PDB file of N, CA and C in Angstrom:
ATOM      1  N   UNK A 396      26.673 107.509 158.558  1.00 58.00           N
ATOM      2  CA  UNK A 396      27.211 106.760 157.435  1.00 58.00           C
ATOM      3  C   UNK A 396      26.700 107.340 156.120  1.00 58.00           C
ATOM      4  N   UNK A 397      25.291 107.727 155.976  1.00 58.00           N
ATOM      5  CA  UNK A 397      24.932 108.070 154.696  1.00 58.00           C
ATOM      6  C   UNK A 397      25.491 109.689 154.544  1.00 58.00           C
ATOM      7  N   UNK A 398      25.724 110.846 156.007  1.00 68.00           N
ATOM      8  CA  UNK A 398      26.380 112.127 155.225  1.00 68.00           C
ATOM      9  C   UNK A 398      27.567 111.363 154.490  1.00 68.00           C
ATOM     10  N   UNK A 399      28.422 110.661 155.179  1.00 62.00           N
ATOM     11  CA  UNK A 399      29.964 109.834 154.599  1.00 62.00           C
ATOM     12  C   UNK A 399      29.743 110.016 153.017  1.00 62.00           C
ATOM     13  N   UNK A 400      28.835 108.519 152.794  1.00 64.00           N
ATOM     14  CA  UNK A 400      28.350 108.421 151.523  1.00 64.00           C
ATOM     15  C   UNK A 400      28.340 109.362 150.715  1.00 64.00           C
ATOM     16  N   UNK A 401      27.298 110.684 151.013  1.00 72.00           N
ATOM     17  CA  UNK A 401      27.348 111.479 150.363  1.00 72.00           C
ATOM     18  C   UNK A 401      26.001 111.312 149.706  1.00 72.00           C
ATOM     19  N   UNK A 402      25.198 110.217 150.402  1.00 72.00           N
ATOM     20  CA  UNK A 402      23.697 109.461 150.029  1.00 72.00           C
ATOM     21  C   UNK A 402      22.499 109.937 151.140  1.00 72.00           C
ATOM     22  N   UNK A 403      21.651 109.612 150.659  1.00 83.00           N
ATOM     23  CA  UNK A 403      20.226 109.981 151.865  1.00 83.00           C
ATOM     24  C   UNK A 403      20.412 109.065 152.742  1.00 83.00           C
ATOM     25  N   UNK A 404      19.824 109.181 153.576  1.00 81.00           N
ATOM     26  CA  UNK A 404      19.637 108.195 154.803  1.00 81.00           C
ATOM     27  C   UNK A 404      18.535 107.145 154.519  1.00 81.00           C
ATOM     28  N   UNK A 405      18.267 107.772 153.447  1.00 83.00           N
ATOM     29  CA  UNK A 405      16.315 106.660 153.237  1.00 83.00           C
ATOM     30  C   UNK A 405      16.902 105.574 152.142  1.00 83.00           C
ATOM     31  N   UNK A 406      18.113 106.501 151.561  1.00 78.00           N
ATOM     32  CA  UNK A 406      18.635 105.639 150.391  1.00 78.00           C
ATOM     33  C   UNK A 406      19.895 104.465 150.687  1.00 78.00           C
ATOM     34  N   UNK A 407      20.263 105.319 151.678  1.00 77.00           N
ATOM     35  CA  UNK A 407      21.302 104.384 152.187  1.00 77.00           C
ATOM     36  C   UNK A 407      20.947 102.691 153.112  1.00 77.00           C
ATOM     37  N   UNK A 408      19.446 103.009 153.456  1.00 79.00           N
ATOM     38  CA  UNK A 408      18.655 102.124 154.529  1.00 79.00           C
ATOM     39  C   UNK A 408      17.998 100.684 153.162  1.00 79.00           C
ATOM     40  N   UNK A 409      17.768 101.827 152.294  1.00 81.00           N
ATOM     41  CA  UNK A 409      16.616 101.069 151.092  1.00 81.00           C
ATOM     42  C   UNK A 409      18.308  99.968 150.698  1.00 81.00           C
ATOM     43  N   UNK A 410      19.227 100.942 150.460  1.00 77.00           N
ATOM     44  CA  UNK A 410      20.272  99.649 149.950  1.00 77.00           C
ATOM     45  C   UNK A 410      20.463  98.970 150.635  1.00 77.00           C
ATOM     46  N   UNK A 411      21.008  98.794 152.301  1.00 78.00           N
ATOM     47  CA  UNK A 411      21.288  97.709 153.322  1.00 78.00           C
ATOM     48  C   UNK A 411      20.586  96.724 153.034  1.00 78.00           C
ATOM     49  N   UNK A 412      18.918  96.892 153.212  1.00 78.00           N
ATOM     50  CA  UNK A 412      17.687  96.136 153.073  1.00 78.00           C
ATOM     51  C   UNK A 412      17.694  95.423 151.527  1.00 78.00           C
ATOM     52  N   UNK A 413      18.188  95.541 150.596  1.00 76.00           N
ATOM     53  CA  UNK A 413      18.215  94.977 149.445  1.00 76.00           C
ATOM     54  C   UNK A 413      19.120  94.144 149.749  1.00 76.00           C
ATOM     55  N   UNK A 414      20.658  94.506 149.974  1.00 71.00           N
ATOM     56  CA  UNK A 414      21.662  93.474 150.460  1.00 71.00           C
ATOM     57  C   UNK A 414      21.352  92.761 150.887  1.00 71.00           C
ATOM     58  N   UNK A 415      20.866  92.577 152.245  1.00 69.00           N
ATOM     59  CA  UNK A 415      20.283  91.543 152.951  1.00 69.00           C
ATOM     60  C   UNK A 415      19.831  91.137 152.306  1.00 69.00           C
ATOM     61  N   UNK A 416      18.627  90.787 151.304  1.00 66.00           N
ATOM     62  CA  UNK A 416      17.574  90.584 151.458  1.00 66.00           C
ATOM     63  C   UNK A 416      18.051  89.202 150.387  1.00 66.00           C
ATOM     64  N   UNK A 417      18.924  89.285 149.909  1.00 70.00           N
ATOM     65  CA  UNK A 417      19.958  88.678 148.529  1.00 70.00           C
ATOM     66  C   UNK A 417      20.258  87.659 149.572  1.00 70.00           C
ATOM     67  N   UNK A 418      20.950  87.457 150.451  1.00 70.00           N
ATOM     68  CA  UNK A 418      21.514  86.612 151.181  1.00 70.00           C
ATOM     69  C   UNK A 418      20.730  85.868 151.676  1.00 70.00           C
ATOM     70  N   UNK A 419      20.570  84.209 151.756  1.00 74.00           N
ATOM     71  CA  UNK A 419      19.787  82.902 152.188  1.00 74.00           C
ATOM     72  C   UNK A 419      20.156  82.811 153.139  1.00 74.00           C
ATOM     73  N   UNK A 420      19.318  82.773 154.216  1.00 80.00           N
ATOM     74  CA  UNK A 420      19.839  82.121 155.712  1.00 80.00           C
ATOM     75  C   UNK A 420      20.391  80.873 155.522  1.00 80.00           C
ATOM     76  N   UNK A 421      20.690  80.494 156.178  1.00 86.00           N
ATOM     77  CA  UNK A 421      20.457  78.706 156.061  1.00 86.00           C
ATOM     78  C   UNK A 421      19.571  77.887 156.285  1.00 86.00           C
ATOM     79  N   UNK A 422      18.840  78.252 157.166  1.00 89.00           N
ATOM     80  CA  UNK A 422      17.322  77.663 156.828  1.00 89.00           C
ATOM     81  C   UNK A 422      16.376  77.314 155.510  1.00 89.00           C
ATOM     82  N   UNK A 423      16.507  78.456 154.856  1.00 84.00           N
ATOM     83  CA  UNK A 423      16.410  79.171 153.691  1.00 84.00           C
ATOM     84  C   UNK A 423      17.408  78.189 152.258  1.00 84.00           C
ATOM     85  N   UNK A 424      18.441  78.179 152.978  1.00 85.00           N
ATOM     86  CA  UNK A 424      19.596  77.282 151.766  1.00 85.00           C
ATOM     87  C   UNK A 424      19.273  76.072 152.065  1.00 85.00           C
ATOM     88  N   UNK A 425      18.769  75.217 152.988  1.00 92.00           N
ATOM     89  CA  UNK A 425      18.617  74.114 153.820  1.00 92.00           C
ATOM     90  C   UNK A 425      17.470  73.877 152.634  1.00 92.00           C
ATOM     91  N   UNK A 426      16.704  74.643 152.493  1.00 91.00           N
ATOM     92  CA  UNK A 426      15.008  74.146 152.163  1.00 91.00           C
ATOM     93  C   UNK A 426      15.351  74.299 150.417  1.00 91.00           C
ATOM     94  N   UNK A 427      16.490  75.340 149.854  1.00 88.00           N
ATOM     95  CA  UNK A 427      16.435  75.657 148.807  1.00 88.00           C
ATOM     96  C   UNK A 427      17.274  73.990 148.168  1.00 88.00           C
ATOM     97  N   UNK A 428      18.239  73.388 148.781  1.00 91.00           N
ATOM     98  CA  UNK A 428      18.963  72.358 148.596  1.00 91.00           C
ATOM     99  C   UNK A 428      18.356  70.944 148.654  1.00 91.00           C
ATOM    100  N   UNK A 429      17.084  71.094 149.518  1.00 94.00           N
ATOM    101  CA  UNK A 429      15.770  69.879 149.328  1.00 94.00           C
ATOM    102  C   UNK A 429      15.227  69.849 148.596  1.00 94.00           C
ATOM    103  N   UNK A 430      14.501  71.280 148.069  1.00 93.00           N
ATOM    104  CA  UNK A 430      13.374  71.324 147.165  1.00 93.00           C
ATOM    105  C   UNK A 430      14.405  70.590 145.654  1.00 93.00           C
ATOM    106  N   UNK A 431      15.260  71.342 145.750  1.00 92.00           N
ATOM    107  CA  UNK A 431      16.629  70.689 144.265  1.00 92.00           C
ATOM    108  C   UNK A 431      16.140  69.033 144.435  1.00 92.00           C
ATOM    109  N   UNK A 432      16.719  68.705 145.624  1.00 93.00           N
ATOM    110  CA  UNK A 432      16.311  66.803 145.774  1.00 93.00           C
ATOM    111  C   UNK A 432      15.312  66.241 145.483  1.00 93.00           C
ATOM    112  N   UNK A 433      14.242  66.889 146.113  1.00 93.00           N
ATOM    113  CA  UNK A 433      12.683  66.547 146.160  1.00 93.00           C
ATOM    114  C   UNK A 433      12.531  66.700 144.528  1.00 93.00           C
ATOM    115  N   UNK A 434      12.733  67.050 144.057  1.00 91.00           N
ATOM    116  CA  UNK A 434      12.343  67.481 142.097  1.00 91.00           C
ATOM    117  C   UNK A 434      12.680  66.813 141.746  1.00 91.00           C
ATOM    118  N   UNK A 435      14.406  66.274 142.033  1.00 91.00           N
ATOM    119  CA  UNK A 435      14.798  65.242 141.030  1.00 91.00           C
ATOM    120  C   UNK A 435      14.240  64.003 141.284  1.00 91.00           C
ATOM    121  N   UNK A 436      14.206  63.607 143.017  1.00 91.00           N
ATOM    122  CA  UNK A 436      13.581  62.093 143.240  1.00 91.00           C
ATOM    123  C   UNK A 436      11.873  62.630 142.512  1.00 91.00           C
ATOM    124  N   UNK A 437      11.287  63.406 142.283  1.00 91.00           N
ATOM    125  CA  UNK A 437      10.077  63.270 141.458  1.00 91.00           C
ATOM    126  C   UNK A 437       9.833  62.843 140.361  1.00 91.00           C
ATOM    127  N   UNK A 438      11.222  63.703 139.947  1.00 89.00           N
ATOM    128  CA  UNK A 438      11.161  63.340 138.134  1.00 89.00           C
ATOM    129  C   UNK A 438      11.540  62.258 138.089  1.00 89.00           C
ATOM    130  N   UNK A 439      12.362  61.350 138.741  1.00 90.00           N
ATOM    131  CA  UNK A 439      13.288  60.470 138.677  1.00 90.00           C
ATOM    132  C   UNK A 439      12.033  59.179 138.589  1.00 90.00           C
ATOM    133  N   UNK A 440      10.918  59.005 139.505  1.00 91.00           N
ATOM    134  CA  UNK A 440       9.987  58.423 139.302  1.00 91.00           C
ATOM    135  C   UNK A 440       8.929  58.676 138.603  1.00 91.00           C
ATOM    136  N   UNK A 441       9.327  59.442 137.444  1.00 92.00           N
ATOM    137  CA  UNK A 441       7.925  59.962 136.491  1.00 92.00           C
ATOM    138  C   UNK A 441       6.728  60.498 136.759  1.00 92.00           C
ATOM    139  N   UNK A 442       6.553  61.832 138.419  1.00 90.00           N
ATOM    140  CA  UNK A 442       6.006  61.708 139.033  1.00 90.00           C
ATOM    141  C   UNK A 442       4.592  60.892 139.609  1.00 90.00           C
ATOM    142  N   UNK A 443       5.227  59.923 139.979  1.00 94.00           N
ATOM    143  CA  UNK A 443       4.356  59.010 140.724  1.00 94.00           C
ATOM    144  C   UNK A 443       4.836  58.876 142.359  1.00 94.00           C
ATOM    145  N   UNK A 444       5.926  59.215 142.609  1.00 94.00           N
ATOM    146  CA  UNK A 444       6.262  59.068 144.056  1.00 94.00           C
ATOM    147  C   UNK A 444       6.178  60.417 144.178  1.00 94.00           C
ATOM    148  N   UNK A 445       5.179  60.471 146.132  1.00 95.00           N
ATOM    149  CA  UNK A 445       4.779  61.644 146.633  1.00 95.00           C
ATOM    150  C   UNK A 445       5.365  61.881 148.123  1.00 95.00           C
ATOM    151  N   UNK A 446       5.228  62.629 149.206  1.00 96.00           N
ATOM    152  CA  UNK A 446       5.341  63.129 149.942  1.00 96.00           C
ATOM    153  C   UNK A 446       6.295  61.315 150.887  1.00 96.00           C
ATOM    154  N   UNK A 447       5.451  60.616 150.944  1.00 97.00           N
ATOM    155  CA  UNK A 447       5.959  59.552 152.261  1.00 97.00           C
ATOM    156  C   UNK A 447       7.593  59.009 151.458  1.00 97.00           C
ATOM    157  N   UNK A 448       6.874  58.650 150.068  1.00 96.00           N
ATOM    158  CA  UNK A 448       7.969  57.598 149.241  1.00 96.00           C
ATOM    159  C   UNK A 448       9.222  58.619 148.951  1.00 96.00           C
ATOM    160  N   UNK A 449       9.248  60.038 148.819  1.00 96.00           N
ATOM    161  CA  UNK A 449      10.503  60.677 148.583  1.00 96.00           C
ATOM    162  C   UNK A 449      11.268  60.938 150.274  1.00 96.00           C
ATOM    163  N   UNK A 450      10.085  61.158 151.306  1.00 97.00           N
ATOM    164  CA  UNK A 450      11.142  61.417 152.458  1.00 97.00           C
ATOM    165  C   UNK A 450      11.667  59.829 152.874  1.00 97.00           C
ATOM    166  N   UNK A 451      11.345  58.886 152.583  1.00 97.00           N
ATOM    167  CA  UNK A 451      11.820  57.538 153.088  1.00 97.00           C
ATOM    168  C   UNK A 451      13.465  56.980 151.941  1.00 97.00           C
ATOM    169  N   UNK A 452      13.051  57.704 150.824  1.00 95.00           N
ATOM    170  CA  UNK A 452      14.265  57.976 149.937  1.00 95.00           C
ATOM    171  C   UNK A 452      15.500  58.791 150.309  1.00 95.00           C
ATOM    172  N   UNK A 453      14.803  60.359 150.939  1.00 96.00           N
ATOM    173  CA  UNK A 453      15.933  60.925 151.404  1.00 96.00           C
ATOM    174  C   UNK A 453      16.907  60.589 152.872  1.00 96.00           C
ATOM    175  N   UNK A 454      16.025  60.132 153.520  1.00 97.00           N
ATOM    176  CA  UNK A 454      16.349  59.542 154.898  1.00 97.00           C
ATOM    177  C   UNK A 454      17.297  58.449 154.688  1.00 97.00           C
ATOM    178  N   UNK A 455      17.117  57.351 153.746  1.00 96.00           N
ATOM    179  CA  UNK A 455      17.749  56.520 153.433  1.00 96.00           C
ATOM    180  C   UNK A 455      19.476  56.810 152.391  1.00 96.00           C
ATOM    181  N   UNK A 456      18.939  58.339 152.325  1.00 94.00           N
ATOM    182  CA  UNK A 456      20.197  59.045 151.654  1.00 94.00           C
ATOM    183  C   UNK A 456      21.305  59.583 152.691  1.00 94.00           C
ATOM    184  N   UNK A 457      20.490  59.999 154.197  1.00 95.00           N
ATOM    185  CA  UNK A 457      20.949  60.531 155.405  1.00 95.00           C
ATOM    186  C   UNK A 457      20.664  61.926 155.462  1.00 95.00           C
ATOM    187  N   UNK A 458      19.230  62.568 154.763  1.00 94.00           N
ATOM    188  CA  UNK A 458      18.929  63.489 154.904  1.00 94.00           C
ATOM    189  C   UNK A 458      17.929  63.292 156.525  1.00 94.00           C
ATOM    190  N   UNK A 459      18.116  64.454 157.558  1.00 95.00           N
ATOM    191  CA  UNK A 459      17.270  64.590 158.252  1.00 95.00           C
ATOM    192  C   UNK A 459      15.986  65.287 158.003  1.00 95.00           C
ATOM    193  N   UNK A 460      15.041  64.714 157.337  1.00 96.00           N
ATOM    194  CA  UNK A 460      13.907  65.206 156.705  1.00 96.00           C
ATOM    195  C   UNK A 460      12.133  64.670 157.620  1.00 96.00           C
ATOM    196  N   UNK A 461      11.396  65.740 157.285  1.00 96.00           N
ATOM    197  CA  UNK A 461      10.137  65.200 157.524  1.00 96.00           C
ATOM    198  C   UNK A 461       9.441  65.125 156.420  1.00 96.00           C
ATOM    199  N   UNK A 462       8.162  64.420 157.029  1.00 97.00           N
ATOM    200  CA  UNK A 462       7.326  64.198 155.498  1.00 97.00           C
ATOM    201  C   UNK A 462       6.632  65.820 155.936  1.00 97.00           C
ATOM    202  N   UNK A 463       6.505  66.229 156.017  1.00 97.00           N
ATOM    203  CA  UNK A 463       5.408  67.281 156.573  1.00 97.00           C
ATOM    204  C   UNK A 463       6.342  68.418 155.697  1.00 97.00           C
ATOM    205  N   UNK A 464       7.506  68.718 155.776  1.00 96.00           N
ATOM    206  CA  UNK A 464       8.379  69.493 155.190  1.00 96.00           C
ATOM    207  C   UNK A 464       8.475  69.173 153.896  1.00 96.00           C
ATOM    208  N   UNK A 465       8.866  67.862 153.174  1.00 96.00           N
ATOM    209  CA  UNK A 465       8.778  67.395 152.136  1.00 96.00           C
ATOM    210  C   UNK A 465       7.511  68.125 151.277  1.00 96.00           C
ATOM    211  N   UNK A 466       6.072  67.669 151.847  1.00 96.00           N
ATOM    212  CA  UNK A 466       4.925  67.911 151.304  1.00 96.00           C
ATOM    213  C   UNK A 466       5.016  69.522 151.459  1.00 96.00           C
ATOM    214  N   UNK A 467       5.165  70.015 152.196  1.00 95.00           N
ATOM    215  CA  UNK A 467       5.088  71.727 152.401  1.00 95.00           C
ATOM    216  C   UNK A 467       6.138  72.036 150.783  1.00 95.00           C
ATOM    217  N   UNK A 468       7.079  71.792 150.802  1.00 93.00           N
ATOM    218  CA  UNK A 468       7.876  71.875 149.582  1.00 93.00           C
ATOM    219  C   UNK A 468       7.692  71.409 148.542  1.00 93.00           C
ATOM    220  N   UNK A 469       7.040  70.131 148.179  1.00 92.00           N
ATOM    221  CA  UNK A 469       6.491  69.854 147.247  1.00 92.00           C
ATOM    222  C   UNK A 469       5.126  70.158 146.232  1.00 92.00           C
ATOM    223  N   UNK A 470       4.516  71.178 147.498  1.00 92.00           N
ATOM    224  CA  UNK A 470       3.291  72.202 147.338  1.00 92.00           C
ATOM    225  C   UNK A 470       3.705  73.680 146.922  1.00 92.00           C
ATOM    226  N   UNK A 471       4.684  73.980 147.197  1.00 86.00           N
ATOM    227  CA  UNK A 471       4.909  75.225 146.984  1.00 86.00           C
ATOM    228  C   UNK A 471       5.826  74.754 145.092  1.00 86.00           C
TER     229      UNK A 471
END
């Protein structure tokens, strides 16, 4: 593929690996679309609600959430 190109092989590998690297799994979009939630139910309570009081919020939203995930995200 890279003679095709008309590119190196090291260069052609370095671009694949960038491509990818752009693209969110869904795991990845899953956690990126909580942490969005988790911020606003924070701000939303002037942060005073933490790890138990936002996953009992989202659950009650019909998110399948843990607190353990919540807090992992709310730490990072």
């Amino acid at each position: 593929m890279a003679r095709l190109l008309n590119v190196s092989r090291s260069g052609y590998y370095e671009y694949r690996k960038r491509c990818r690297s752009r693209v969110l799994t869904p795991a990845a979009q899953r956690r990126a679309d909580l942490a969005v939630k988790i911020v606003a139910h924070h701000r939303e309570s002037d942060g005073t609600y933490g790890a138990p009081r936002i996953t009992a919020d989202l659950r009650e939203a019909g998110e399948k959430v843990t607190e353990k995930t919540v807090a992992k995200i709310m730490a990072s």
